[in-house]
């Protein structure tokens, strides 16, 4: 099955700096890669996703890059703000109906004001 | 759109009792729902995949007789934790895929279970 590794497990940045989280996956058939933000005691919220036919996607301060050859994808947050502090999870899934998400271990991001 | 609800949001029960958690897709039909368990400071661990009208598919190591899943309609799946023990205390989260959508899963708000 799929295995997703996520690094780092914790990340502390100064407000205004950039944060980068990296994930690798094992199943070359995976073709959908969402990123979730989870605040304490809350549900995971989709913040951005990318499909395997795209190398990069950007949404305001958030961007995701995908390298299919190397089987890794990254989340980039620019101009970090204190409200970006949360746990971020990457995930991977095959595109066929009913297939399951495999999550990375999570990255706890702390943005210091 | 694409709202998933869970009920209850939290529950405290005595050891040995059973607890039922409901997961509903409010504005879409979901042929597939997923149940996750999340321990403190850990990732989401998939427990089972719930398919409408058929038996759930359980992940390795998850006891199907302990975690009963029923997906009787396109908008409702239930997870029953039978004979709960303190080690079952966790945050249980469901997600649902829109039958007419793509890969995106929509998560419920979670249920905090505490077994005394």
mmCIF file of C-alpha atoms in Angstrom:
data_model
loop_
_atom_site.group_PDB
_atom_site.id
_atom_site.type_symbol
_atom_site.label_atom_id
_atom_site.label_comp_id
_atom_site.label_asym_id
_atom_site.label_seq_id
_atom_site.Cartn_x
_atom_site.Cartn_y
_atom_site.Cartn_z
ATOM 1 C CA UNK A 1 0.000 0.000 0.000
ATOM 2 C CA UNK A 2 0.856 3.660 0.007
ATOM 3 C CA UNK A 3 3.278 5.124 2.520
ATOM 4 C CA UNK A 4 3.619 8.868 3.052
ATOM 5 C CA UNK A 5 6.526 10.378 4.961
ATOM 6 C CA UNK A 6 6.357 13.993 6.143
ATOM 7 C CA UNK A 7 9.127 16.288 7.390
ATOM 8 C CA UNK A 8 9.756 18.104 9.592
ATOM 9 C CA UNK A 9 7.546 17.024 12.467
ATOM 10 C CA UNK A 10 7.772 20.488 14.032
ATOM 11 C CA UNK A 11 8.582 23.817 12.472
ATOM 12 C CA UNK A 12 8.996 27.138 14.200
ATOM 13 C CA UNK A 13 9.233 30.280 12.073
ATOM 14 C CA UNK A 14 9.218 33.988 12.668
ATOM 15 C CA UNK A 15 6.180 35.892 11.500
ATOM 16 C CA UNK A 16 6.675 36.990 7.927
ATOM 17 C CA UNK A 17 9.129 34.229 7.079
ATOM 18 C CA UNK A 18 8.353 31.276 4.825
ATOM 19 C CA UNK A 19 7.566 27.726 5.910
ATOM 20 C CA UNK A 20 8.206 24.636 3.829
ATOM 21 C CA UNK A 21 6.919 21.142 4.549
ATOM 22 C CA UNK A 22 8.005 18.157 2.482
ATOM 23 C CA UNK A 23 6.361 14.815 1.833
ATOM 24 C CA UNK A 24 7.370 11.717 -0.055
ATOM 25 C CA UNK A 25 5.103 8.938 -1.214
ATOM 26 C CA UNK A 26 5.753 5.379 -2.301
ATOM 27 C CA UNK A 27 2.944 4.447 -4.712
ATOM 28 C CA UNK A 28 3.637 5.752 -8.211
ATOM 29 C CA UNK A 29 -0.060 5.259 -9.026
ATOM 30 C CA UNK A 30 -1.074 7.990 -6.556
ATOM 31 C CA UNK A 31 -2.391 10.976 -8.455
ATOM 32 C CA UNK A 32 -4.085 13.294 -5.965
ATOM 33 C CA UNK A 33 -2.242 15.080 -3.176
ATOM 34 C CA UNK A 34 -4.197 17.237 -0.728
ATOM 35 C CA UNK A 35 -2.852 19.280 2.156
ATOM 36 C CA UNK A 36 -4.855 19.780 5.335
ATOM 37 C CA UNK A 37 -4.607 22.227 8.188
ATOM 38 C CA UNK A 38 -5.878 21.044 11.548
ATOM 39 C CA UNK A 39 -6.332 23.200 14.601
ATOM 40 C CA UNK A 40 -6.530 21.635 18.018
ATOM 41 C CA UNK A 41 -9.722 19.624 18.454
ATOM 42 C CA UNK A 42 -11.024 20.559 15.016
ATOM 43 C CA UNK A 43 -11.537 18.767 11.739
ATOM 44 C CA UNK A 44 -8.819 18.773 9.073
ATOM 45 C CA UNK A 45 -9.461 21.511 6.531
ATOM 46 C CA UNK A 46 -8.333 21.240 2.950
ATOM 47 C CA UNK A 47 -6.082 24.182 2.145
ATOM 48 C CA UNK A 48 -4.757 23.195 -1.248
ATOM 49 C CA UNK A 49 -4.445 20.133 -3.436
ATOM 50 C CA UNK A 50 -2.614 19.114 -6.555
ATOM 51 C CA UNK A 51 -3.112 16.432 -9.141
ATOM 52 C CA UNK A 52 -0.416 14.441 -10.836
ATOM 53 C CA UNK A 53 -0.811 16.202 -14.168
ATOM 54 C CA UNK A 54 0.263 19.500 -12.607
ATOM 55 C CA UNK A 55 3.690 20.445 -11.266
ATOM 56 C CA UNK A 56 2.775 23.475 -9.196
ATOM 57 C CA UNK A 57 -0.285 25.202 -7.854
ATOM 58 C CA UNK A 58 -0.602 28.453 -5.963
ATOM 59 C CA UNK A 59 -3.351 30.058 -3.928
ATOM 60 C CA UNK A 60 -2.403 33.418 -2.425
ATOM 61 C CA UNK A 61 0.268 32.718 0.218
ATOM 62 C CA UNK A 62 0.133 28.957 -0.207
ATOM 63 C CA UNK A 63 1.743 26.909 -2.950
ATOM 64 C CA UNK A 64 2.299 23.237 -3.555
ATOM 65 C CA UNK A 65 4.857 21.631 -5.846
ATOM 66 C CA UNK A 66 4.883 18.059 -7.086
ATOM 67 C CA UNK A 67 7.787 16.040 -8.480
ATOM 68 C CA UNK A 68 6.310 12.817 -9.829
ATOM 69 C CA UNK A 69 9.665 11.375 -10.815
ATOM 70 C CA UNK A 70 11.055 11.729 -7.329
ATOM 71 C CA UNK A 71 7.659 11.055 -5.730
ATOM 72 C CA UNK A 72 7.706 14.030 -3.472
ATOM 73 C CA UNK A 73 5.562 17.093 -2.972
ATOM 74 C CA UNK A 74 5.949 20.172 -0.837
ATOM 75 C CA UNK A 75 3.846 22.853 0.794
ATOM 76 C CA UNK A 76 5.123 26.409 0.822
ATOM 77 C CA UNK A 77 3.611 29.112 3.000
ATOM 78 C CA UNK A 78 4.939 32.610 2.448
ATOM 79 C CA UNK A 79 4.603 35.657 4.692
ATOM 80 C CA UNK A 80 3.546 33.501 7.603
ATOM 81 C CA UNK A 81 1.123 34.893 10.150
ATOM 82 C CA UNK A 82 0.330 33.739 13.707
ATOM 83 C CA UNK A 83 -2.972 32.304 12.497
ATOM 84 C CA UNK A 84 -1.007 29.906 10.315
ATOM 85 C CA UNK A 85 0.025 28.100 13.488
ATOM 86 C CA UNK A 86 -1.547 24.627 13.338
ATOM 87 C CA UNK A 87 -0.761 21.048 12.403
ATOM 88 C CA UNK A 88 -0.439 20.431 8.682
ATOM 89 C CA UNK A 89 -0.930 17.033 7.068
ATOM 90 C CA UNK A 90 -0.062 15.938 3.574
ATOM 91 C CA UNK A 91 -1.864 12.998 1.996
ATOM 92 C CA UNK A 92 -1.895 10.923 -1.159
ATOM 93 C CA UNK A 93 -4.576 8.953 -2.930
ATOM 94 C CA UNK A 94 -5.098 6.920 -6.047
ATOM 95 C CA UNK A 95 -7.720 8.344 -8.325
ATOM 96 C CA UNK A 96 -10.012 5.361 -8.589
ATOM 97 C CA UNK A 97 -13.329 5.525 -6.812
ATOM 98 C CA UNK A 98 -13.346 4.593 -3.167
ATOM 99 C CA UNK A 99 -9.595 4.547 -2.693
ATOM 100 C CA UNK A 100 -8.371 5.824 0.582
ATOM 101 C CA UNK A 101 -6.255 8.753 1.662
ATOM 102 C CA UNK A 102 -2.920 7.959 3.237
ATOM 103 C CA UNK A 103 -1.760 10.720 5.573
ATOM 104 C CA UNK A 104 1.695 11.845 6.477
ATOM 105 C CA UNK A 105 2.634 12.087 10.125
ATOM 106 C CA UNK A 106 1.906 15.803 10.377
ATOM 107 C CA UNK A 107 3.930 18.944 10.943
ATOM 108 C CA UNK A 108 3.278 21.184 13.894
ATOM 109 C CA UNK A 109 3.895 24.746 12.719
ATOM 110 C CA UNK A 110 4.388 27.569 15.180
ATOM 111 C CA UNK A 111 4.577 31.106 13.860
ATOM 112 C CA UNK A 112 6.149 33.397 16.416
ATOM 113 C CA UNK A 113 4.999 37.019 16.392
ATOM 114 C CA UNK B 1 -21.927 23.044 0.166
ATOM 115 C CA UNK B 2 -20.236 19.713 0.999
ATOM 116 C CA UNK B 3 -20.949 19.693 4.703
ATOM 117 C CA UNK B 4 -20.418 16.647 6.876
ATOM 118 C CA UNK B 5 -21.779 16.472 10.398
ATOM 119 C CA UNK B 6 -21.007 14.122 13.247
ATOM 120 C CA UNK B 7 -22.984 13.364 16.340
ATOM 121 C CA UNK B 8 -22.242 13.477 19.162
ATOM 122 C CA UNK B 9 -19.347 15.925 19.268
ATOM 123 C CA UNK B 10 -18.168 14.417 22.523
ATOM 124 C CA UNK B 11 -19.195 11.501 24.691
ATOM 125 C CA UNK B 12 -18.109 10.076 28.022
ATOM 126 C CA UNK B 13 -19.034 6.501 28.799
ATOM 127 C CA UNK B 14 -18.256 3.769 31.271
ATOM 128 C CA UNK B 15 -15.989 0.888 30.411
ATOM 129 C CA UNK B 16 -17.929 -2.006 28.882
ATOM 130 C CA UNK B 17 -20.670 0.074 27.315
ATOM 131 C CA UNK B 18 -21.240 0.699 23.609
ATOM 132 C CA UNK B 19 -21.203 4.061 21.894
ATOM 133 C CA UNK B 20 -22.659 4.938 18.503
ATOM 134 C CA UNK B 21 -21.301 7.806 16.413
ATOM 135 C CA UNK B 22 -23.188 9.142 13.416
ATOM 136 C CA UNK B 23 -21.704 10.696 10.311
ATOM 137 C CA UNK B 24 -23.989 12.510 7.884
ATOM 138 C CA UNK B 25 -23.417 14.195 4.565
ATOM 139 C CA UNK B 26 -25.841 17.103 4.675
ATOM 140 C CA UNK B 27 -25.956 18.373 1.121
ATOM 141 C CA UNK B 28 -24.539 15.612 -1.025
ATOM 142 C CA UNK B 29 -24.744 11.874 -1.452
ATOM 143 C CA UNK B 30 -21.793 9.792 -0.377
ATOM 144 C CA UNK B 31 -21.382 6.242 -1.584
ATOM 145 C CA UNK B 32 -18.156 6.051 0.390
ATOM 146 C CA UNK B 33 -17.423 7.275 3.873
ATOM 147 C CA UNK B 34 -14.254 6.793 5.872
ATOM 148 C CA UNK B 35 -13.687 6.458 9.603
ATOM 149 C CA UNK B 36 -10.477 7.660 11.189
ATOM 150 C CA UNK B 37 -9.088 7.606 14.694
ATOM 151 C CA UNK B 38 -6.673 10.231 15.904
ATOM 152 C CA UNK B 39 -4.727 9.992 19.143
ATOM 153 C CA UNK B 40 -3.254 13.150 20.692
ATOM 154 C CA UNK B 41 -0.415 14.654 18.663
ATOM 155 C CA UNK B 42 -0.659 11.928 16.052
ATOM 156 C CA UNK B 43 -1.872 11.662 12.498
ATOM 157 C CA UNK B 44 -5.223 10.399 11.298
ATOM 158 C CA UNK B 45 -5.305 6.633 11.126
ATOM 159 C CA UNK B 46 -7.832 5.104 8.778
ATOM 160 C CA UNK B 47 -9.929 2.491 10.523
ATOM 161 C CA UNK B 48 -12.330 1.453 7.800
ATOM 162 C CA UNK B 49 -13.978 2.359 4.541
ATOM 163 C CA UNK B 50 -17.740 2.383 4.633
ATOM 164 C CA UNK B 51 -19.608 1.650 1.421
ATOM 165 C CA UNK B 52 -23.323 2.271 1.087
ATOM 166 C CA UNK B 53 -25.256 -0.967 0.942
ATOM 167 C CA UNK B 54 -22.312 -3.269 1.530
ATOM 168 C CA UNK B 55 -19.955 -4.387 4.257
ATOM 169 C CA UNK B 56 -17.248 -2.058 5.433
ATOM 170 C CA UNK B 57 -13.621 -2.712 4.611
ATOM 171 C CA UNK B 58 -11.426 -2.623 7.702
ATOM 172 C CA UNK B 59 -7.771 -1.734 7.869
ATOM 173 C CA UNK B 60 -5.282 -4.221 9.184
ATOM 174 C CA UNK B 61 -5.325 -4.411 12.954
ATOM 175 C CA UNK B 62 -8.801 -2.918 13.365
ATOM 176 C CA UNK B 63 -11.258 -5.333 14.957
ATOM 177 C CA UNK B 64 -14.447 -5.368 12.928
ATOM 178 C CA UNK B 65 -16.425 -6.956 15.750
ATOM 179 C CA UNK B 66 -15.419 -4.154 18.060
ATOM 180 C CA UNK B 67 -15.926 -1.270 15.650
ATOM 181 C CA UNK B 68 -19.218 -1.923 13.900
ATOM 182 C CA UNK B 69 -19.890 0.167 10.832
ATOM 183 C CA UNK B 70 -23.208 0.561 9.080
ATOM 184 C CA UNK B 71 -23.751 2.621 5.933
ATOM 185 C CA UNK B 72 -27.434 2.139 5.288
ATOM 186 C CA UNK B 73 -28.066 5.215 3.169
ATOM 187 C CA UNK B 74 -26.211 7.592 0.894
ATOM 188 C CA UNK B 75 -26.076 10.218 3.621
ATOM 189 C CA UNK B 76 -25.491 8.297 6.840
ATOM 190 C CA UNK B 77 -22.795 6.033 8.216
ATOM 191 C CA UNK B 78 -22.543 4.950 11.835
ATOM 192 C CA UNK B 79 -19.636 3.668 13.884
ATOM 193 C CA UNK B 80 -20.427 1.727 17.040
ATOM 194 C CA UNK B 81 -17.634 1.138 19.518
ATOM 195 C CA UNK B 82 -18.697 -1.991 21.352
ATOM 196 C CA UNK B 83 -17.607 -2.873 24.875
ATOM 197 C CA UNK B 84 -15.529 0.279 25.046
ATOM 198 C CA UNK B 85 -12.385 0.381 27.157
ATOM 199 C CA UNK B 86 -10.185 3.292 28.231
ATOM 200 C CA UNK B 87 -7.726 2.555 25.418
ATOM 201 C CA UNK B 88 -10.532 3.291 22.934
ATOM 202 C CA UNK B 89 -10.573 6.894 24.128
ATOM 203 C CA UNK B 90 -9.687 8.953 21.092
ATOM 204 C CA UNK B 91 -10.867 11.514 18.540
ATOM 205 C CA UNK B 92 -12.967 9.778 15.887
ATOM 206 C CA UNK B 93 -13.386 11.600 12.568
ATOM 207 C CA UNK B 94 -15.403 10.595 9.539
ATOM 208 C CA UNK B 95 -15.072 11.828 5.991
ATOM 209 C CA UNK B 96 -17.231 11.454 2.933
ATOM 210 C CA UNK B 97 -16.679 11.529 -0.788
ATOM 211 C CA UNK B 98 -19.296 13.124 -2.996
ATOM 212 C CA UNK B 99 -20.760 10.472 -5.278
ATOM 213 C CA UNK B 100 -20.768 12.990 -8.116
ATOM 214 C CA UNK B 101 -17.480 14.646 -7.259
ATOM 215 C CA UNK B 102 -13.800 13.912 -7.568
ATOM 216 C CA UNK B 103 -11.247 12.728 -5.045
ATOM 217 C CA UNK B 104 -11.858 15.368 -2.410
ATOM 218 C CA UNK B 105 -12.988 14.085 0.965
ATOM 219 C CA UNK B 106 -15.038 16.244 3.294
ATOM 220 C CA UNK B 107 -14.399 15.768 6.975
ATOM 221 C CA UNK B 108 -16.810 15.793 9.857
ATOM 222 C CA UNK B 109 -16.014 17.827 12.977
ATOM 223 C CA UNK B 110 -14.989 14.757 14.945
ATOM 224 C CA UNK B 111 -16.222 13.015 18.085
ATOM 225 C CA UNK B 112 -14.169 13.022 21.256
ATOM 226 C CA UNK B 113 -14.731 9.705 23.054
ATOM 227 C CA UNK B 114 -13.629 9.293 26.652
ATOM 228 C CA UNK B 115 -14.055 5.896 28.263
ATOM 229 C CA UNK B 116 -13.816 5.874 32.033
#
